[in-house]
Coordinates of C-alpha atoms and ligand atoms in Angstrom, one line a residue:
M1 CA 91.4 59.8 83.5
N2 CA 91.1 56.8 85.8
V3 CA 93.6 53.9 85.9
I4 CA 93.7 50.6 87.7
V5 CA 97.2 49.5 88.8
I6 CA 97.5 45.8 89.6
G7 CA 100.3 45.0 92.1
G8 CA 101.5 47.1 95.0
G9 CA 105.3 46.5 94.7
T10 CA 107.8 49.1 93.6
A11 CA 106.6 49.4 90.0
G12 CA 102.9 49.6 91.0
M13 CA 103.5 52.2 93.8
V14 CA 105.8 54.4 91.6
S15 CA 103.4 54.4 88.6
S16 CA 100.5 55.2 90.9
I17 CA 102.4 58.2 92.3
L18 CA 103.3 59.5 88.9
L19 CA 99.7 59.1 87.6
A20 CA 98.2 60.7 90.6
R21 CA 100.6 63.7 90.4
R22 CA 99.3 64.3 86.9
G23 CA 95.7 64.4 88.1
C24 CA 94.6 60.8 87.4
S25 CA 92.2 58.9 89.6
V26 CA 94.2 55.8 90.6
T27 CA 93.1 52.6 92.2
L28 CA 96.0 50.4 93.4
L29 CA 95.1 46.8 93.9
E30 CA 97.5 44.7 96.0
R31 CA 96.9 41.1 97.0
G32 CA 98.9 41.2 100.2
E33 CA 98.3 42.9 103.5
R34 CA 101.0 45.5 102.9
L35 CA 102.5 47.5 100.0
G36 CA 106.1 47.0 98.9
R37 CA 106.9 43.9 100.9
K38 CA 109.7 42.9 98.5
L39 CA 111.1 46.4 98.4
S40 CA 111.3 46.4 102.2
A41 CA 113.4 43.2 102.1
S42 CA 115.7 44.4 99.3
G43 CA 119.5 44.7 99.6
N44 CA 119.6 42.7 102.8
G45 CA 117.1 45.1 104.3
Q46 CA 119.2 48.1 103.3
G47 CA 117.5 48.9 100.0
N48 CA 119.9 49.0 97.1
V49 CA 117.6 51.1 94.9
T50 CA 119.8 51.6 91.9
N51 CA 123.3 51.7 90.6
L52 CA 125.2 54.6 89.2
G53 CA 127.0 52.3 86.7
M54 CA 123.7 52.0 84.8
G55 CA 123.5 50.5 81.3
A56 CA 121.6 47.9 79.2
E57 CA 124.7 45.7 79.3
H58 CA 123.7 44.8 82.9
Y59 CA 120.3 43.4 81.8
F60 CA 118.9 40.3 80.1
S61 CA 115.8 40.6 77.9
D62 CA 114.4 39.7 74.5
D63 CA 115.0 43.4 73.5
K64 CA 118.1 45.0 75.1
E65 CA 117.9 48.0 72.8
K66 CA 114.5 48.8 74.1
V67 CA 115.9 48.5 77.7
A68 CA 118.6 50.9 76.7
R69 CA 116.1 53.4 75.3
A70 CA 114.0 53.0 78.4
L71 CA 117.0 53.7 80.7
S72 CA 117.8 56.8 78.7
R73 CA 114.3 58.1 79.4
F74 CA 114.5 57.4 83.2
G75 CA 117.9 56.3 84.6
A76 CA 119.7 56.0 87.9
E77 CA 120.0 59.8 88.5
D78 CA 116.2 60.2 87.8
T79 CA 115.5 57.5 90.4
V80 CA 117.6 59.3 93.0
R81 CA 116.0 62.6 92.1
F82 CA 112.5 61.1 92.3
L83 CA 113.2 59.7 95.7
E84 CA 115.0 62.7 97.1
E85 CA 112.1 65.0 95.9
M86 CA 110.0 63.2 98.5
G87 CA 112.5 64.1 101.2
G88 CA 115.0 61.2 101.5
I89 CA 118.8 61.2 101.0
F90 CA 120.3 58.5 98.8
L91 CA 124.1 57.8 98.7
P92 CA 126.2 55.5 96.5
D93 CA 128.8 53.1 97.9
A94 CA 132.2 52.5 96.4
R95 CA 130.6 50.2 93.7
G96 CA 128.0 52.7 92.7
R97 CA 125.2 50.9 94.5
V98 CA 122.8 53.5 95.8
Y99 CA 121.1 53.1 99.2
P100 CA 119.0 55.4 101.5
A101 CA 121.4 57.2 103.9
S102 CA 119.5 55.4 106.7
R103 CA 120.3 52.0 105.1
Q104 CA 116.7 50.9 105.7
A105 CA 114.8 49.5 102.8
S106 CA 111.5 49.6 104.7
A107 CA 112.0 53.4 104.9
V108 CA 111.9 53.6 101.1
T109 CA 108.6 51.8 101.1
D110 CA 107.4 54.2 103.8
L111 CA 108.4 57.2 101.7
L112 CA 106.4 55.9 98.7
R113 CA 103.5 54.9 100.9
A114 CA 103.4 58.4 102.4
E115 CA 103.3 60.0 99.0
L116 CA 100.5 57.7 97.8
S117 CA 98.5 58.7 100.8
R118 CA 99.3 62.5 100.3
L119 CA 98.1 62.2 96.7
G120 CA 94.9 60.4 97.7
V121 CA 95.5 57.2 95.7
E122 CA 92.9 54.6 96.6
V123 CA 94.9 51.7 97.9
R124 CA 93.1 48.4 98.3
L125 CA 94.9 45.7 100.2
N126 CA 94.0 42.0 100.3
A127 CA 92.7 42.6 96.8
R128 CA 93.9 39.8 94.6
V129 CA 92.9 40.4 91.0
S130 CA 91.6 37.1 89.6
A131 CA 90.5 38.3 86.2
L132 CA 91.0 41.3 83.9
S133 CA 88.7 42.0 81.0
H134 CA 88.0 44.8 78.6
D135 CA 84.9 46.1 76.9
G136 CA 85.9 49.7 76.2
D137 CA 86.9 50.0 79.9
F138 CA 89.1 47.6 81.9
H139 CA 87.4 45.6 84.6
A140 CA 89.5 43.9 87.4
L141 CA 87.8 41.3 89.4
C142 CA 89.0 41.0 93.0
G143 CA 87.0 39.0 95.5
G144 CA 83.4 39.5 94.5
E145 CA 84.1 43.1 93.5
R146 CA 84.7 44.7 90.0
V147 CA 87.0 47.7 89.7
S148 CA 86.8 49.5 86.4
A149 CA 88.9 52.2 84.6
E150 CA 89.9 53.4 81.2
R151 CA 93.5 52.3 81.5
A152 CA 95.3 49.4 83.4
I153 CA 98.8 48.9 84.4
L154 CA 99.9 45.3 85.2
A155 CA 102.7 45.5 87.7
A156 CA 102.2 42.2 89.5
G157 CA 105.8 41.0 89.5
G158 CA 107.4 37.7 88.4
K159 CA 107.8 34.3 90.1
A160 CA 110.8 35.0 92.4
A161 CA 110.3 35.0 96.1
P162 CA 106.6 33.9 96.1
N163 CA 106.4 34.6 99.9
F164 CA 106.0 38.3 98.8
G165 CA 102.9 37.5 96.7
T166 CA 104.6 36.8 93.4
D167 CA 103.9 33.2 92.4
G168 CA 103.5 33.9 88.7
S169 CA 99.8 33.4 88.7
A170 CA 99.3 37.0 87.5
F171 CA 100.8 36.2 84.1
A172 CA 97.4 34.6 83.3
L173 CA 95.9 38.2 83.4
A174 CA 98.1 39.1 80.4
E175 CA 97.6 35.7 78.7
G176 CA 93.9 36.5 78.7
F177 CA 94.6 39.3 76.2
G178 CA 96.7 36.9 74.0
H179 CA 100.1 37.7 75.5
T180 CA 102.8 34.9 75.6
V181 CA 105.1 34.4 78.6
V182 CA 108.8 33.7 78.0
P183 CA 109.4 30.6 80.3
C184 CA 110.6 31.8 83.7
A185 CA 113.7 30.8 85.6
P186 CA 115.0 31.9 89.0
V187 CA 118.1 34.2 89.0
L188 CA 120.1 36.0 91.7
V189 CA 119.9 32.8 93.6
Q190 CA 122.1 30.2 95.4
L191 CA 123.6 27.6 93.1
R192 CA 123.4 23.9 93.9
C193 CA 126.6 21.9 93.4
D194 CA 127.9 18.4 93.8
P195 CA 127.4 17.8 97.6
S196 CA 130.6 15.7 98.0
R197 CA 132.6 18.8 96.9
V198 CA 131.1 21.2 99.5
R199 CA 130.9 18.7 102.4
G200 CA 132.6 20.2 105.4
L201 CA 132.7 23.7 104.0
K202 CA 129.2 24.9 105.1
G203 CA 129.3 28.3 106.7
I204 CA 132.8 29.3 105.4
R205 CA 132.8 32.6 103.6
V206 CA 135.7 33.6 101.3
D207 CA 136.6 36.4 99.0
A208 CA 137.3 34.6 95.7
V209 CA 137.4 35.1 91.9
L210 CA 134.7 32.9 90.5
C211 CA 134.7 31.9 86.8
V212 CA 131.7 30.2 85.1
E213 CA 133.1 27.7 82.7
R214 CA 131.1 26.2 79.8
K215 CA 132.7 23.8 77.4
G216 CA 136.1 24.7 78.6
R217 CA 135.6 28.5 78.2
C218 CA 135.2 31.0 81.0
I219 CA 131.9 32.8 80.1
F220 CA 131.7 35.0 83.2
R221 CA 134.2 36.1 85.8
V222 CA 133.5 38.0 89.0
R223 CA 135.3 38.7 92.3
G224 CA 133.4 38.8 95.5
D225 CA 132.0 36.9 98.5
V226 CA 131.4 33.2 98.2
L227 CA 129.5 31.5 101.0
F228 CA 129.5 27.7 101.2
T229 CA 126.1 26.2 102.1
E230 CA 124.6 22.8 102.8
S231 CA 123.9 22.2 99.1
G232 CA 126.2 24.5 97.2
V233 CA 127.3 28.1 97.2
S234 CA 125.8 31.5 97.9
G235 CA 127.1 35.1 98.4
D236 CA 127.4 38.2 96.3
A237 CA 129.7 36.6 93.6
V238 CA 127.5 33.6 93.3
F239 CA 124.3 35.7 92.9
R240 CA 126.0 37.6 90.1
A241 CA 127.2 34.4 88.5
S242 CA 123.7 32.9 88.7
S243 CA 122.5 35.2 85.9
Y244 CA 124.9 33.3 83.6
A245 CA 125.4 29.8 85.0
E246 CA 123.3 26.8 84.0
A247 CA 123.1 23.1 85.2
G248 CA 126.1 21.4 83.6
D249 CA 128.4 24.4 83.8
R250 CA 131.5 24.3 86.1
L251 CA 132.4 27.0 88.6
L252 CA 136.1 27.5 89.2
L253 CA 137.0 29.3 92.4
D254 CA 140.4 31.0 92.9
F255 CA 140.7 31.4 96.7
L256 CA 143.8 33.5 96.5
P257 CA 143.3 35.8 93.5
D258 CA 146.0 38.2 94.7
V259 CA 148.8 35.6 95.0
E260 CA 150.4 34.1 92.0
E261 CA 151.1 30.4 91.7
G262 CA 154.9 30.6 92.2
R263 CA 154.6 32.4 95.5
L264 CA 151.9 29.9 96.7
R265 CA 154.1 26.9 95.6
A266 CA 157.1 28.3 97.5
A267 CA 154.9 28.7 100.7
L268 CA 153.6 25.2 100.5
E269 CA 157.2 23.8 100.1
R270 CA 158.4 25.8 103.1
N271 CA 155.9 24.1 105.3
P272 CA 155.7 20.3 104.9
G273 CA 153.5 19.8 108.0
A274 CA 149.8 19.2 108.4
E275 CA 149.3 22.9 109.2
K276 CA 150.7 23.9 105.8
L277 CA 147.7 26.1 104.9
L278 CA 147.8 28.3 108.0
C279 CA 147.7 32.0 107.2
I280 CA 147.1 31.1 103.6
V281 CA 143.4 30.2 103.4
N282 CA 140.6 30.0 106.0
N283 CA 141.5 27.1 108.5
G284 CA 138.2 25.2 107.8
L285 CA 138.7 25.6 104.1
G286 CA 142.3 24.4 104.4
R287 CA 141.3 21.3 106.3
A288 CA 138.7 20.4 103.6
L289 CA 141.2 21.1 100.8
R290 CA 143.9 18.9 102.4
K291 CA 141.4 16.0 102.5
Q292 CA 140.7 16.4 98.8
A293 CA 144.3 16.8 97.5
A294 CA 146.8 14.0 97.1
D295 CA 149.9 16.2 97.1
D296 CA 151.1 19.8 97.0
A297 CA 150.4 20.1 93.3
G298 CA 146.8 19.0 93.8
L299 CA 146.5 21.4 96.7
L300 CA 147.7 24.3 94.6
R301 CA 145.2 23.4 91.9
L302 CA 142.4 23.3 94.4
I303 CA 143.3 26.7 95.8
K304 CA 143.7 28.4 92.5
A305 CA 140.8 26.6 90.6
F306 CA 138.5 24.8 92.9
P307 CA 136.0 23.0 90.6
L308 CA 132.2 22.8 91.4
E309 CA 129.8 21.3 89.0
V310 CA 126.5 23.3 88.8
K311 CA 123.5 21.1 89.4
G312 CA 120.9 23.8 89.3
T313 CA 119.6 26.6 91.6
L314 CA 117.7 26.6 94.9
G315 CA 114.7 27.7 92.9
F316 CA 112.1 30.5 92.9
P317 CA 111.5 30.6 96.7
Y318 CA 115.1 31.6 97.2
A319 CA 115.6 33.8 94.1
Q320 CA 115.7 37.6 94.0
A321 CA 114.6 38.0 90.4
T322 CA 112.9 36.2 87.5
R323 CA 114.3 35.6 84.1
G324 CA 111.5 35.5 81.6
G325 CA 108.0 37.1 81.6
I326 CA 106.0 39.2 79.1
P327 CA 108.3 39.8 76.1
L328 CA 109.2 43.4 75.4
G329 CA 108.5 42.5 71.8
E330 CA 104.8 42.4 72.7
T331 CA 104.8 46.0 73.9
D332 CA 105.4 49.4 72.2
E333 CA 108.0 52.0 73.3
N334 CA 105.7 53.0 76.2
L335 CA 105.4 49.4 77.4
Q336 CA 101.8 49.4 76.1
S337 CA 100.4 46.0 75.1
L338 CA 100.4 45.4 71.4
K339 CA 97.5 43.1 72.0
R340 CA 95.2 45.5 73.9
R341 CA 95.6 49.2 73.7
G342 CA 95.3 50.9 77.1
L343 CA 97.0 48.0 78.9
F344 CA 100.5 48.7 80.1
F345 CA 103.2 46.7 81.9
A346 CA 105.8 47.6 84.5
G347 CA 108.4 45.9 86.6
E348 CA 109.6 42.3 86.9
M349 CA 106.5 41.0 85.1
L350 CA 108.3 42.0 81.9
N351 CA 111.0 39.8 80.3
V352 CA 113.8 42.0 81.8
D353 CA 116.1 41.0 84.6
G354 CA 119.2 42.8 85.8
E355 CA 122.4 41.8 87.5
C356 CA 122.8 42.0 91.3
G357 CA 123.5 45.6 92.5
G358 CA 120.4 47.7 92.2
Y359 CA 119.5 46.9 88.5
N360 CA 116.2 45.2 89.2
L361 CA 114.8 48.0 91.3
Q362 CA 116.0 50.5 88.7
W363 CA 114.0 48.5 86.1
A364 CA 110.9 48.8 88.3
F365 CA 111.4 52.6 88.6
T366 CA 112.2 53.0 84.8
S367 CA 109.3 50.8 83.6
A368 CA 106.9 52.4 86.0
H369 CA 107.8 55.8 84.8
I370 CA 107.4 54.8 81.1
A371 CA 104.1 53.0 81.6
A372 CA 102.7 55.9 83.6
E373 CA 103.8 58.4 80.9
G374 CA 102.2 56.0 78.3
A375 CA 99.0 55.7 80.2
L376 CA 98.7 59.5 80.3
S377 CA 99.3 60.0 76.6
Ligands
FAD1 C1 115.1 39.3 99.1 C2 115.2 40.1 97.9 C3 116.2 41.1 97.9 C4 116.3 42.0 96.7 N1 117.2 43.0 96.7 C5 117.3 43.8 95.7 C6 118.2 44.9 95.7 O1 118.9 45.2 96.7 N2 118.3 45.7 94.6 C7 117.5 45.4 93.4 O2 117.6 46.2 92.5 N3 116.6 44.4 93.4 C8 116.5 43.6 94.5 N4 115.6 42.6 94.5 C9 114.7 42.5 93.3 C10 113.6 43.6 93.4 O3 113.2 43.7 94.7 C11 112.5 43.3 92.4 O4 112.9 43.1 91.1 C12 111.4 44.4 92.4 O5 111.0 44.6 93.7 C13 110.3 44.1 91.5 O6 109.3 45.1 91.6 P1 107.9 44.9 91.0 O7 107.1 46.0 91.4 O8 108.0 44.6 89.5 O9 107.3 43.5 91.6 P2 107.1 43.1 93.2 O10 107.8 44.0 94.1 O11 107.3 41.7 93.2 O12 105.5 43.5 93.4 C14 104.5 42.8 92.7 C15 103.3 42.9 93.6 O13 102.2 42.4 92.9 C16 101.3 41.8 93.8 N5 100.5 40.9 93.1 C17 100.8 39.7 92.4 N6 99.7 39.2 91.8 C18 98.7 40.0 92.1 C19 97.3 40.0 91.8 N7 96.8 39.0 91.0 N8 96.5 40.9 92.2 C20 97.0 42.0 93.0 N9 98.3 42.0 93.4 C21 99.1 41.1 92.9 C22 102.3 41.1 94.8 O14 101.7 40.7 96.0 C23 103.4 42.1 94.9 O15 103.3 42.9 96.0 C24 115.4 41.8 95.6 C25 114.5 40.8 95.6 C26 114.4 40.0 96.8 C27 113.3 38.9 96.8

């Protein structure tokens, strides 16, 4: 059997490998100059490929049960086994996030690229597919050339981080077969906030508990790094919260989650001077908080529940993942299109996004495995 795989990211490379191992003739079409550019940048360049705390509860989708069934077919341990079979060593950190032992994301791309080459997969770079049609076979048009095959896998990513080749234009290839696209939004991204609140805080990084408050109710709570930026907040906790927060929500930051209010109040009373926050919070943060609070009670409120109104996100150019895409409801259990038999989907192109921590790459591995199995059946 011959198969066209469109998109040379994680999902496209992995499905090509699995198909080629089973004897298929695979042509992998990638619009950029290199394969796996986003994978090489993942996890701050360290490559957080999956998470041992895997489960559908870490995902957003129109069909979370299908995500759960998919993960049970190919989960975190399978990803580690798949990568280690090619020779690497992958280790979890204390939070279950799995990285290559070398902590180099680009080495994961190199591992996949070497396997593609060993298997003789035909890789075409600078090959942007502008049209995909079907007349018994699939025909992908790239440049002036037509590439044809019995089956096609669309693994062209979402809209996040368009500098890696994913501007969302590839959804049109699926729309041509009658698919719809759940409207896309950037996730795992910096949040924009009221600028007057963050003025003077730029560059300060704190360990805080962050609560996303909607209509007076905390809908998501997380502890981690918060980094103040020019226009809002970034950092690990904010990325995780960005999967839940919307414009109009309020973030409440507790800068001293391990200290209860009584102890903090007593410390503030003991020091009536201008330096009263020394050794309590970061000095820069302390200076800004003192300017915003009228008295000790106000200071205490700001330290334990610093409010930031969410104005939006920094957008797709700064996002790590895409909410939205091709609905799972328009695919069967093998991620085969319900509109056109023989067409499969894998990766971020589908309406599945995961929390920060290895869940999005795991979806790329899982869906690539399932689409490849489906294409073979
Ligand atoms: C900076 C950054 C850090 C990240 N860190 C992590 C992390 O640590 N852990 C984690 O789990 N997730 C992380 N993610 C998310 C994760 O990398 C993605 O969800 C995952 O790579 C998606 O894989 P994919 O194969 O579906 O799509 P992509 O990797 O986006 O690949 C799609 C490919 O398709 C190509 N393409 C698009 N249109 C066409 C076309 N018409 N013709 C031909 N080719 C086309 C693109 O050029 C691209 O190479 C990160 C994302 C970013 C941006």
